[in-house]
Short mmCIF file of C-alpha atoms and ligand atoms in Angstrom, two decimals:
data_model
loop_
_atom_site.label_atom_id
_atom_site.label_comp_id
_atom_site.label_asym_id
_atom_site.label_seq_id
_atom_site.Cartn_x
_atom_site.Cartn_y
_atom_site.Cartn_z
CA MET A 30 44.77 -149.48 -104.26
CA LEU A 31 43.72 -153.35 -104.86
CA GLN A 32 41.17 -152.60 -107.49
CA ASP A 33 41.01 -155.34 -110.17
CA LYS A 34 42.74 -157.75 -107.70
CA THR A 35 41.31 -161.14 -106.40
CA VAL A 36 42.11 -162.51 -103.43
CA LEU A 37 41.09 -166.03 -102.48
CA LEU A 38 40.76 -166.16 -98.82
CA ILE A 39 40.83 -169.46 -97.17
CA ILE A 40 39.34 -169.22 -93.48
CA SER A 41 40.33 -172.73 -91.64
CA GLY A 42 39.45 -173.44 -87.85
CA GLY A 43 40.65 -171.40 -85.13
CA ILE A 44 39.07 -168.92 -82.79
CA ALA A 45 41.03 -166.35 -84.66
CA ALA A 46 38.46 -166.66 -87.54
CA TYR A 47 36.41 -164.05 -86.43
CA LYS A 48 39.51 -161.53 -87.36
CA SER A 49 38.97 -162.56 -91.13
CA LEU A 50 35.63 -161.12 -91.50
CA GLU A 51 37.55 -157.86 -90.40
CA LEU A 52 40.12 -158.48 -93.17
CA ILE A 53 37.25 -159.26 -95.67
CA ARG A 54 35.72 -156.01 -94.87
CA LEU A 55 39.15 -154.15 -95.33
CA LEU A 56 39.95 -155.87 -98.57
CA ARG A 57 36.53 -154.97 -99.97
CA LYS A 58 37.16 -151.21 -98.70
CA GLU A 59 40.28 -151.19 -100.96
CA GLY A 60 38.36 -152.47 -103.76
CA ALA A 61 39.71 -156.27 -103.87
CA ASN A 62 37.23 -159.08 -104.93
CA VAL A 63 37.34 -161.81 -102.17
CA ARG A 64 36.42 -165.37 -102.86
CA PRO A 65 36.12 -167.00 -99.50
CA ILE A 66 36.65 -170.70 -98.82
CA LEU A 67 35.41 -171.72 -95.51
CA THR A 68 36.81 -174.91 -93.99
CA ASN A 69 34.68 -177.26 -91.83
CA GLY A 70 36.78 -176.19 -88.86
CA GLY A 71 36.43 -172.39 -89.81
CA ALA A 72 32.49 -172.77 -89.89
CA GLN A 73 32.73 -174.01 -86.50
CA PHE A 74 33.71 -170.34 -85.47
CA ILE A 75 31.95 -168.18 -88.16
CA THR A 76 29.13 -168.53 -90.35
CA PRO A 77 28.93 -168.81 -94.12
CA LEU A 78 26.33 -166.08 -94.70
CA SER A 79 28.59 -163.47 -92.54
CA VAL A 80 31.49 -164.51 -94.87
CA ALA A 81 29.39 -164.26 -97.78
CA SER A 82 27.70 -161.04 -96.83
CA LEU A 83 30.97 -159.06 -96.03
CA ALA A 84 32.49 -160.66 -99.15
CA GLU A 85 29.50 -159.78 -101.19
CA HIS A 86 30.16 -163.04 -102.84
CA GLU A 87 29.25 -166.68 -102.44
CA VAL A 88 31.23 -168.70 -100.19
CA TYR A 89 32.77 -172.12 -101.02
CA THR A 90 32.70 -174.92 -98.39
CA ASP A 91 32.03 -178.14 -100.14
CA LEU A 92 34.65 -180.03 -102.47
CA TRP A 93 31.88 -182.16 -103.56
CA SER A 94 29.27 -179.32 -104.52
CA LEU A 95 27.46 -180.34 -107.59
CA LYS A 96 27.41 -176.94 -108.86
CA ASP A 97 30.91 -175.80 -108.10
CA GLU A 98 32.61 -178.90 -109.23
CA THR A 99 30.70 -179.04 -112.32
CA GLU A 100 32.98 -175.87 -113.34
CA MET A 101 36.06 -177.47 -111.78
CA GLY A 102 35.76 -174.91 -108.74
CA HIS A 103 39.11 -176.17 -106.97
CA ILE A 104 41.05 -175.38 -110.29
CA ARG A 105 39.10 -172.06 -111.05
CA LEU A 106 39.02 -170.54 -107.70
CA SER A 107 43.13 -170.45 -107.83
CA ARG A 108 43.30 -169.48 -111.58
CA GLU A 109 40.95 -166.63 -110.92
CA ALA A 110 42.78 -165.07 -107.99
CA ASP A 111 45.89 -163.04 -108.13
CA LEU A 112 46.75 -163.83 -104.29
CA VAL A 113 45.88 -166.60 -102.06
CA VAL A 114 45.57 -165.79 -98.53
CA ILE A 115 45.20 -168.38 -95.56
CA ALA A 116 43.84 -166.39 -92.62
CA PRO A 117 43.61 -168.23 -90.00
CA ALA A 118 46.05 -170.97 -90.99
CA SER A 119 45.73 -173.93 -88.68
CA ALA A 120 48.39 -176.41 -87.85
CA ASP A 121 46.25 -178.92 -89.66
CA LEU A 122 45.97 -177.00 -92.88
CA MET A 123 49.76 -176.02 -92.72
CA ALA A 124 50.71 -179.91 -92.58
CA LYS A 125 48.62 -180.65 -95.46
CA MET A 126 50.11 -177.94 -97.50
CA ALA A 127 53.45 -179.35 -96.45
CA GLN A 128 52.70 -182.89 -97.41
CA GLY A 129 50.43 -182.24 -100.44
CA ILE A 130 47.26 -183.53 -98.75
CA ALA A 131 44.31 -182.73 -100.72
CA ASN A 132 41.12 -184.27 -98.94
CA ASP A 133 38.70 -181.16 -98.49
CA LEU A 134 38.14 -178.02 -100.77
CA ALA A 135 40.95 -175.92 -99.11
CA SER A 136 43.33 -178.41 -99.31
CA THR A 137 42.80 -179.66 -102.79
CA CYS A 138 42.40 -176.08 -104.08
CA LEU A 139 45.92 -175.40 -102.54
CA ALA A 140 47.51 -178.49 -103.83
CA ALA A 141 46.22 -177.49 -107.41
CA ASN A 142 47.13 -173.88 -107.00
CA ASN A 143 49.74 -171.82 -109.19
CA LYS A 144 49.29 -168.24 -107.42
CA PRO A 145 51.46 -166.86 -104.62
CA VAL A 146 50.18 -167.88 -100.88
CA LEU A 147 50.31 -165.79 -97.92
CA ILE A 148 49.70 -167.56 -94.87
CA ALA A 149 48.82 -166.19 -91.55
CA PRO A 150 49.05 -168.82 -88.82
CA ALA A 151 47.31 -169.26 -85.72
CA MET A 152 47.45 -171.64 -82.94
CA ASN A 153 48.05 -172.34 -79.21
CA GLN A 154 51.92 -171.33 -78.65
CA GLU A 155 53.05 -175.16 -77.79
CA MET A 156 51.06 -176.42 -81.16
CA TRP A 157 53.30 -173.43 -82.91
CA ALA A 158 56.75 -174.55 -81.32
CA ASN A 159 56.02 -178.06 -82.16
CA PRO A 160 58.88 -179.39 -84.02
CA ALA A 161 56.48 -181.12 -86.66
CA ASN A 162 54.55 -177.91 -87.31
CA GLN A 163 57.98 -175.91 -87.30
CA ASP A 164 59.44 -178.18 -89.94
CA ASN A 165 56.11 -177.99 -91.97
CA LEU A 166 56.78 -174.04 -91.73
CA GLU A 167 60.27 -174.26 -92.92
CA THR A 168 58.92 -176.38 -95.89
CA LEU A 169 56.20 -174.18 -96.88
CA ARG A 170 58.74 -171.05 -96.56
CA ASN A 171 61.34 -172.69 -99.03
CA ARG A 172 58.61 -173.17 -101.22
CA GLY A 173 58.14 -169.49 -101.40
CA TYR A 174 55.07 -168.93 -99.53
CA MET A 175 54.77 -165.91 -97.44
CA ILE A 176 54.26 -165.84 -93.90
CA CYS A 177 52.49 -163.32 -91.66
CA GLY A 178 53.20 -163.56 -87.72
CA PRO A 179 52.16 -165.08 -85.86
CA ALA A 180 52.08 -162.56 -83.16
CA ASP A 181 52.78 -163.11 -79.25
CA GLY A 182 50.41 -162.35 -76.40
CA GLU A 183 47.57 -164.35 -74.57
CA MET A 184 45.81 -166.99 -76.34
CA ALA A 185 42.20 -167.75 -76.34
CA CYS A 186 42.98 -170.85 -74.04
CA GLY A 187 44.33 -168.40 -71.47
CA GLU A 188 47.94 -169.52 -72.03
CA THR A 189 50.67 -166.81 -73.41
CA GLY A 190 53.24 -166.88 -76.42
CA THR A 191 53.77 -166.92 -79.82
CA GLY A 192 50.53 -167.87 -81.91
CA ARG A 193 48.03 -165.30 -82.10
CA MET A 194 46.93 -164.58 -85.58
CA MET A 195 48.23 -161.12 -86.74
CA GLU A 196 45.53 -158.30 -86.72
CA ALA A 197 43.54 -157.79 -89.91
CA THR A 198 45.06 -154.50 -90.66
CA HIS A 199 48.62 -155.98 -90.40
CA ILE A 200 47.49 -158.78 -92.85
CA LEU A 201 46.23 -156.05 -95.25
CA ALA A 202 49.41 -154.38 -95.09
CA ASP A 203 51.40 -157.42 -96.30
CA ILE A 204 48.76 -157.97 -98.89
CA LYS A 205 49.51 -154.46 -100.26
CA SER A 206 53.08 -154.50 -100.07
CA PHE A 207 53.14 -157.86 -102.09
CA PHE A 208 51.03 -156.29 -104.81
CA ALA A 209 53.08 -153.16 -104.74
CA TYR A 210 56.56 -155.45 -104.98
CA GLN A 211 55.24 -158.33 -107.10
CA LYS A 212 56.40 -156.44 -110.29
CA ALA A 213 58.81 -154.31 -108.96
CA LEU A 214 61.74 -155.87 -110.65
CA SER A 215 59.95 -157.29 -113.76
CA GLY A 216 62.04 -157.24 -116.80
CA LYS A 217 65.27 -157.13 -114.71
CA ARG A 218 67.79 -159.80 -115.19
CA VAL A 219 69.88 -160.77 -111.96
CA ILE A 220 72.89 -163.35 -111.61
CA VAL A 221 73.17 -164.61 -107.80
CA THR A 222 76.05 -166.64 -106.83
CA SER A 223 75.77 -168.54 -103.69
CA GLY A 224 77.43 -171.40 -101.36
CA PRO A 225 80.57 -172.29 -100.71
CA THR A 226 82.90 -173.36 -103.72
CA TYR A 227 84.80 -177.00 -103.19
CA GLU A 228 88.03 -177.18 -104.59
CA PRO A 229 89.55 -180.84 -104.98
CA ILE A 230 92.67 -182.22 -103.59
CA ASP A 231 92.36 -185.65 -104.39
CA PRO A 232 89.26 -188.30 -105.09
CA VAL A 233 88.26 -187.76 -101.20
CA ARG A 234 89.36 -184.51 -100.05
CA PHE A 235 88.76 -180.84 -100.85
CA ILE A 236 89.25 -176.92 -99.64
CA GLY A 237 85.94 -175.64 -98.85
CA ASN A 238 84.44 -173.51 -96.03
CA ARG A 239 81.48 -173.24 -93.97
CA SER A 240 78.87 -171.19 -96.33
CA SER A 241 75.48 -172.77 -96.09
CA GLY A 242 74.03 -170.95 -99.07
CA LYS A 243 70.90 -169.73 -96.85
CA GLN A 244 71.80 -166.09 -97.61
CA GLY A 245 72.05 -166.30 -101.37
CA PHE A 246 69.10 -168.60 -101.54
CA ALA A 247 66.98 -166.15 -99.55
CA ILE A 248 68.09 -163.23 -101.88
CA ALA A 249 67.25 -165.42 -104.74
CA GLN A 250 63.89 -165.95 -103.46
CA ALA A 251 63.05 -162.59 -102.55
CA LEU A 252 64.24 -161.23 -106.12
CA MET A 253 61.63 -163.86 -107.53
CA GLN A 254 59.05 -162.77 -105.56
CA ALA A 255 59.86 -159.37 -106.80
CA GLY A 256 59.28 -160.43 -110.39
CA ALA A 257 63.05 -160.84 -111.50
CA GLU A 258 64.38 -163.22 -113.92
CA VAL A 259 67.01 -164.84 -111.80
CA HIS A 260 69.98 -167.09 -112.58
CA LEU A 261 71.01 -168.63 -109.37
CA ILE A 262 74.39 -170.19 -109.50
CA SER A 263 75.46 -172.20 -106.36
CA GLY A 264 78.13 -174.24 -104.91
CA PRO A 265 77.68 -177.56 -103.40
CA VAL A 266 75.25 -177.28 -100.33
CA SER A 267 72.44 -179.30 -98.36
CA VAL A 268 69.95 -176.82 -98.48
CA LYS A 269 67.30 -176.94 -101.14
CA PRO A 270 67.39 -174.16 -103.74
CA PRO A 271 64.45 -171.96 -104.24
CA LYS A 272 62.70 -172.17 -107.48
CA CYS A 273 64.29 -169.61 -109.94
CA THR A 274 64.32 -169.06 -113.48
CA THR A 275 67.60 -170.64 -114.02
CA PHE A 276 69.59 -172.78 -111.68
CA THR A 277 72.96 -173.78 -112.36
CA SER A 278 74.88 -176.11 -109.81
CA VAL A 279 78.62 -176.02 -109.80
CA GLU A 280 81.57 -177.18 -107.24
CA THR A 281 84.71 -175.24 -108.00
CA ALA A 282 85.50 -171.43 -108.36
CA ILE A 283 86.56 -172.03 -111.91
CA GLN A 284 83.16 -173.76 -112.82
CA MET A 285 81.42 -170.88 -111.02
CA ALA A 286 83.52 -168.32 -112.81
CA GLU A 287 82.71 -169.95 -116.20
CA ALA A 288 79.01 -170.27 -115.17
CA VAL A 289 78.87 -166.47 -114.37
CA GLU A 290 80.29 -165.50 -117.77
CA ASN A 291 78.07 -167.73 -119.65
CA ALA A 292 74.98 -165.99 -117.80
CA LEU A 293 75.95 -162.53 -118.51
CA PRO A 294 74.80 -160.13 -119.54
CA ALA A 295 72.59 -159.01 -116.60
CA ASP A 296 71.11 -155.87 -115.11
CA ILE A 297 72.45 -156.87 -111.54
CA PHE A 298 74.97 -159.30 -110.28
CA ILE A 299 75.09 -160.23 -106.53
CA SER A 300 77.94 -162.17 -105.44
CA VAL A 301 76.95 -163.78 -102.21
CA ALA A 302 79.10 -167.24 -102.99
CA ALA A 303 82.04 -167.82 -100.11
CA VAL A 304 84.17 -168.62 -103.22
CA SER A 305 87.45 -170.47 -102.13
CA ASP A 306 90.54 -168.09 -102.69
CA TRP A 307 92.86 -170.83 -103.45
CA ARG A 308 92.78 -174.42 -105.09
CA ALA A 309 95.15 -177.23 -105.09
CA GLU A 310 97.58 -176.35 -107.99
CA THR A 311 97.50 -180.18 -108.77
CA GLN A 312 94.51 -182.67 -108.07
CA SER A 313 95.86 -186.22 -107.33
CA SER A 314 94.00 -188.94 -109.24
CA GLN A 315 94.34 -191.06 -106.71
CA LYS A 316 94.09 -190.64 -102.61
CA ILE A 317 97.16 -188.99 -101.36
CA LYS A 318 98.84 -191.42 -98.75
CA LYS A 319 100.81 -190.71 -96.09
CA ASP A 320 104.55 -190.95 -96.69
CA GLY A 321 105.72 -191.27 -92.83
CA SER A 322 107.49 -187.79 -93.01
CA GLN A 323 104.72 -186.47 -90.74
CA LYS A 324 104.63 -183.68 -93.28
CA MET A 325 102.50 -182.89 -95.75
CA GLN A 326 103.06 -179.84 -98.37
CA LEU A 327 99.97 -178.70 -100.52
CA LYS A 328 101.03 -176.09 -103.30
CA LEU A 329 97.96 -173.56 -103.88
CA ALA A 330 96.85 -171.73 -107.05
CA GLU A 331 94.96 -168.54 -106.78
CA ASN A 332 91.42 -168.59 -107.79
CA PRO A 333 89.84 -166.23 -110.33
CA ASP A 334 88.10 -163.36 -108.60
CA ILE A 335 84.66 -163.56 -109.99
CA LEU A 336 83.00 -160.24 -108.12
CA ARG A 337 85.91 -158.15 -109.60
CA SER A 338 85.93 -159.76 -113.19
CA VAL A 339 82.20 -158.92 -113.24
CA ALA A 340 82.47 -155.33 -112.01
CA THR A 341 85.32 -154.80 -114.37
CA HIS A 342 83.81 -156.40 -117.47
CA ALA A 343 84.71 -154.37 -120.27
CA GLN A 344 81.83 -155.49 -122.31
CA LYS A 345 79.03 -156.84 -119.89
CA ARG A 346 79.17 -155.14 -116.46
CA PRO A 347 75.94 -154.86 -115.05
CA THR A 348 74.41 -151.51 -113.89
CA LEU A 349 74.30 -152.84 -110.26
CA VAL A 350 77.25 -155.23 -108.97
CA ILE A 351 76.83 -155.96 -105.27
CA GLY A 352 79.29 -157.95 -103.06
CA PHE A 353 79.33 -159.50 -99.83
CA ALA A 354 82.41 -159.32 -97.34
CA ALA A 355 82.98 -161.88 -94.82
CA GLU A 356 85.03 -160.30 -92.10
CA THR A 357 86.29 -161.58 -88.81
CA GLN A 358 87.97 -158.02 -87.93
CA ASN A 359 87.70 -154.38 -88.44
CA ALA A 360 84.63 -155.50 -90.75
CA VAL A 361 83.39 -151.94 -92.03
CA GLU A 362 87.19 -150.60 -92.72
CA ASN A 363 87.89 -153.86 -94.39
CA ALA A 364 84.58 -153.81 -96.56
CA GLN A 365 84.97 -150.49 -97.45
CA ALA A 366 88.41 -151.65 -98.75
CA LYS A 367 87.11 -154.49 -100.52
CA ARG A 368 84.54 -152.49 -102.30
CA THR A 369 87.08 -150.42 -103.90
CA LYS A 370 89.45 -153.18 -104.75
CA LYS A 371 86.84 -155.41 -106.45
CA ALA A 372 85.30 -152.35 -108.30
CA CYS A 373 81.64 -153.25 -106.86
CA ASP A 374 78.98 -150.62 -106.17
CA TRP A 375 77.50 -151.91 -103.03
CA ILE A 376 78.94 -154.17 -100.46
CA LEU A 377 77.51 -155.96 -97.47
CA ALA A 378 79.88 -156.47 -94.62
CA ASN A 379 79.33 -159.40 -92.49
CA ASP A 380 81.32 -159.59 -89.38
CA VAL A 381 81.54 -163.38 -89.01
CA THR A 382 82.68 -163.52 -85.54
CA GLU A 383 79.05 -162.49 -84.20
CA ASN A 384 77.25 -165.35 -85.79
CA ASN A 385 78.09 -168.77 -86.66
CA PHE A 386 79.27 -168.83 -90.48
CA GLY A 387 76.60 -170.69 -92.10
CA GLY A 388 74.02 -170.00 -89.46
CA ASP A 389 70.61 -168.19 -89.78
CA ASN A 390 71.68 -164.68 -88.67
CA ASN A 391 73.98 -161.93 -89.81
CA HIS A 392 74.89 -158.35 -88.88
CA ILE A 393 75.40 -156.56 -91.90
CA HIS A 394 76.46 -153.15 -92.39
CA PHE A 395 75.52 -151.91 -95.86
CA ILE A 396 77.96 -150.05 -97.82
CA THR A 397 77.12 -147.96 -100.82
CA SER A 398 79.22 -146.45 -103.66
CA ASP A 399 79.90 -143.12 -101.67
CA ASN A 400 81.26 -145.32 -98.89
CA SER A 401 78.40 -144.27 -96.61
CA ILE A 402 77.27 -147.06 -93.88
CA SER A 403 74.15 -147.99 -92.67
CA ASP A 404 74.03 -150.53 -89.79
CA TRP A 405 71.24 -153.28 -90.24
CA GLY A 406 72.08 -154.59 -86.68
CA GLN A 407 71.42 -158.48 -86.49
CA MET A 408 68.75 -159.79 -88.51
CA GLY A 409 67.55 -163.16 -89.94
CA LYS A 410 68.97 -164.00 -93.53
CA LYS A 411 65.44 -163.88 -95.33
CA ASP A 412 64.91 -160.12 -93.56
CA ILE A 413 68.50 -159.02 -95.07
CA ALA A 414 67.17 -160.47 -98.28
CA GLN A 415 63.83 -158.63 -98.27
CA ARG A 416 65.71 -155.50 -97.24
CA LEU A 417 68.44 -155.80 -99.77
CA VAL A 418 65.81 -156.51 -102.39
CA GLY A 419 63.88 -153.25 -101.29
CA ALA A 420 67.12 -151.26 -101.92
CA ILE A 421 67.25 -152.63 -105.34
CA ILE A 422 63.93 -151.79 -106.14
CA GLU A 423 64.54 -148.40 -104.86
CA PHE A 424 67.48 -148.12 -107.10
CA CYS A 425 65.79 -149.41 -110.08
CA LYS A 426 62.76 -146.96 -109.81
CA LYS A 427 65.08 -144.21 -109.50
CA GLY A 428 67.08 -145.30 -112.26
CA GLU A 429 69.98 -143.77 -110.53
CA SER A 430 73.41 -143.97 -112.03
CA LYS A 431 75.70 -146.72 -110.32
CA HIS A 432 77.64 -143.96 -108.54
CA ASP A 433 74.83 -142.51 -106.93
CA THR A 434 73.41 -145.07 -105.15
CA SER A 435 73.45 -144.11 -101.26
CA THR A 436 70.57 -142.06 -101.30
CA ALA A 437 68.13 -145.04 -102.30
CA GLU A 438 69.33 -147.04 -99.06
CA ASN A 439 69.48 -144.06 -96.96
CA ARG A 440 65.79 -143.88 -97.60
CA ILE A 441 65.01 -147.42 -96.90
CA ALA A 442 67.00 -147.05 -93.63
CA LYS A 443 64.72 -144.35 -92.62
N1 CTP B 523 84.45 -163.34 -104.47
C1 CTP B 523 84.32 -163.74 -105.63
N2 CTP B 523 85.63 -164.62 -105.87
C2 CTP B 523 86.67 -164.80 -105.17
C3 CTP B 523 86.48 -164.47 -103.85
C4 CTP B 523 85.59 -163.86 -103.43
O1 CTP B 523 83.59 -163.58 -106.24
N3 CTP B 523 87.47 -165.62 -105.33
C5 CTP B 523 83.41 -162.58 -104.06
C6 CTP B 523 82.56 -163.09 -102.82
O2 CTP B 523 81.28 -163.60 -103.46
C7 CTP B 523 82.00 -161.63 -102.08
C8 CTP B 523 83.43 -160.62 -102.26
O3 CTP B 523 84.09 -161.42 -103.31
O4 CTP B 523 81.10 -161.09 -102.76
C9 CTP B 523 84.26 -160.86 -100.93
O5 CTP B 523 84.58 -162.13 -100.75
P1 CTP B 523 85.42 -162.33 -99.23
O6 CTP B 523 85.61 -163.97 -99.14
O7 CTP B 523 84.89 -161.73 -98.17
O8 CTP B 523 86.80 -161.65 -99.63
P2 CTP B 523 88.05 -162.21 -100.48
O9 CTP B 523 87.87 -161.56 -102.00
O10 CTP B 523 88.16 -163.65 -100.35
O11 CTP B 523 89.17 -161.51 -99.66
P3 CTP B 523 89.70 -161.85 -98.23
O12 CTP B 523 89.66 -163.48 -98.35
O13 CTP B 523 91.39 -161.59 -98.42
O14 CTP B 523 89.15 -161.10 -96.99
#
């Protein structure tokens, strides 16, 4: 399964380093080449000899090794790898990665790395929960690093909580699914709209909504990880967008509609944006002043329905058109009606009363073209993104017609 794959395995300091020996054994059993880097901290727990013996390859430890650096070892190691795995990842190494610090072989290699990275953190639960560490984790996640664990349980120090490194079998499963997933959507062009739109009333005021852009960004990132070519079109948000093939920043619904039209054709369109349904019919060039009447009337004009325009596009309708439905009541029924009205293939109904609109979780009911419903329950937005991309991969694999999409998701749900 992992034949011809080269994994650069960085083992940093932590008692969990002993589990990495098992990981090397499992990787070798699967046919992967393992290139190990052992940090000074890691070498306090396991020996270079055991790592090298199991990896059947020399172990790299020193940035200033004359032999390795004559061949630019810290660059070459990353270039020769298909995937970088850090197990265990200590709080120290995660902080260095987040800050771009390069002061030993592992951190220098990571600073110069251009390959996907999977991190299996391991540390005391207070260290894990420390806001500085959580900020670093978020930074790394937003840069597209994959995170495996940590697990809950008893720590080596006797305390209990979250911080145990995942078992080697679990890390191996993530490595395998990374390789299976990596190219699943290569060659597919996907347009994703995300975030709110702001509709100006005057130079200081606008009509907007509470969308954070997090769900759209998570979907764009998961699509990139699956090898798709992603054009992300986003309204104004404070969250940093993930690295995509193309990124277009817009403010209003009309700008978003134009950007989508210009981005077509595509194989898949995913409309995650919370597009403002209305805009001020006229925009005042000056700040509107109170006139003493204690009343203000604003005339609104309806914005274009971007999802519907794409789903009914005469020449350039993508094969798969997916919408979201933000509902505050009868979420499933309303979303089913919305799917038909907008002529999209799949719709993800989101009951926004259950979670803060703009928060980190959603409760999704996934509705396919035959109106069948799958309740995904409460999930983090990144997990929703992974699951949706999983369903898209299944759809593409089967080459199912857009009118027979339910079976792919039903398989995923099982
Ligand atoms: N949408 C769109 N253009 C609009 C309005 C919505 O592309 N002008 C898309 C959204 O991106 C989402 C879907 O349509 O995928 C449903 O959006 P939602 O806000 O739930 O519904 P509305 O169409 O606005 O309908 P209503 O406000 O009546 O619920």
